[in-house]
Amino acid sequence: MTAPYILAKRANLLRVQAAALAWSRLGARVNTVSPGVVATAMAKAEADADSDGHMMRMLDACGAGRPGTPAETADAVAFLTDLRSSYITGADLLVDGGQTAWIRHHMPRG
């Protein structure tokens, strides 16, 4: 299940980068936000169903060591819609407490 997810995320980023070029000529910006595990009812249900505890071990090991909050994700989106980020386009903003970095550099390949 991990490989299809990674492929879909990469395809989405490439789509956003292509759209950013086209839309920038019209004065618009296109970005994407990639949240990590966010403390929601859905994330709790997923953690409860995770019989081997993989999700919680990953959260403990990476960056912030905790799930994010919905407000933290909303703040990232607000930043990208603000004029202070007017030079950012075609980007993927990771709002994941370091989870992606941990996966890339510490997760066993197999």
Coordinates of N, CA, C and O in Angstrom, one line a residue, residues 3 9 19 52 68 76 87 100:
A3 N 3.7 1.9 -1.7 CA 4.2 2.3 -3.0 C 3.1 3.1 -3.8 O 3.4 4.1 -4.4
K9 N 1.2 10.6 -4.5 CA 1.7 11.9 -4.0 C 2.6 12.6 -5.0 O 2.6 13.8 -5.2
A19 N 0.5 22.9 -13.3 CA -0.6 23.9 -13.2 C 0.0 25.2 -12.8 O -0.5 26.3 -13.2
D52 N 0.1 -3.5 15.1 CA 1.5 -3.6 15.4 C 2.1 -2.3 15.9 O 3.2 -2.3 16.2
G68 N -0.1 16.2 14.5 CA -0.4 17.6 14.3 C -1.8 17.9 14.7 O -2.6 17.0 15.0
A76 N -1.1 26.6 8.0 CA -0.2 26.5 6.8 C -1.0 26.9 5.6 O -0.4 27.6 4.7
Y87 N 5.4 34.7 -3.5 CA 6.5 34.2 -4.4 C 6.5 32.7 -4.4 O 7.4 32.1 -5.0
T100 N 7.9 13.0 7.0 CA 8.4 12.6 5.7 C 9.9 12.4 5.7 O 10.5 11.5 5.2

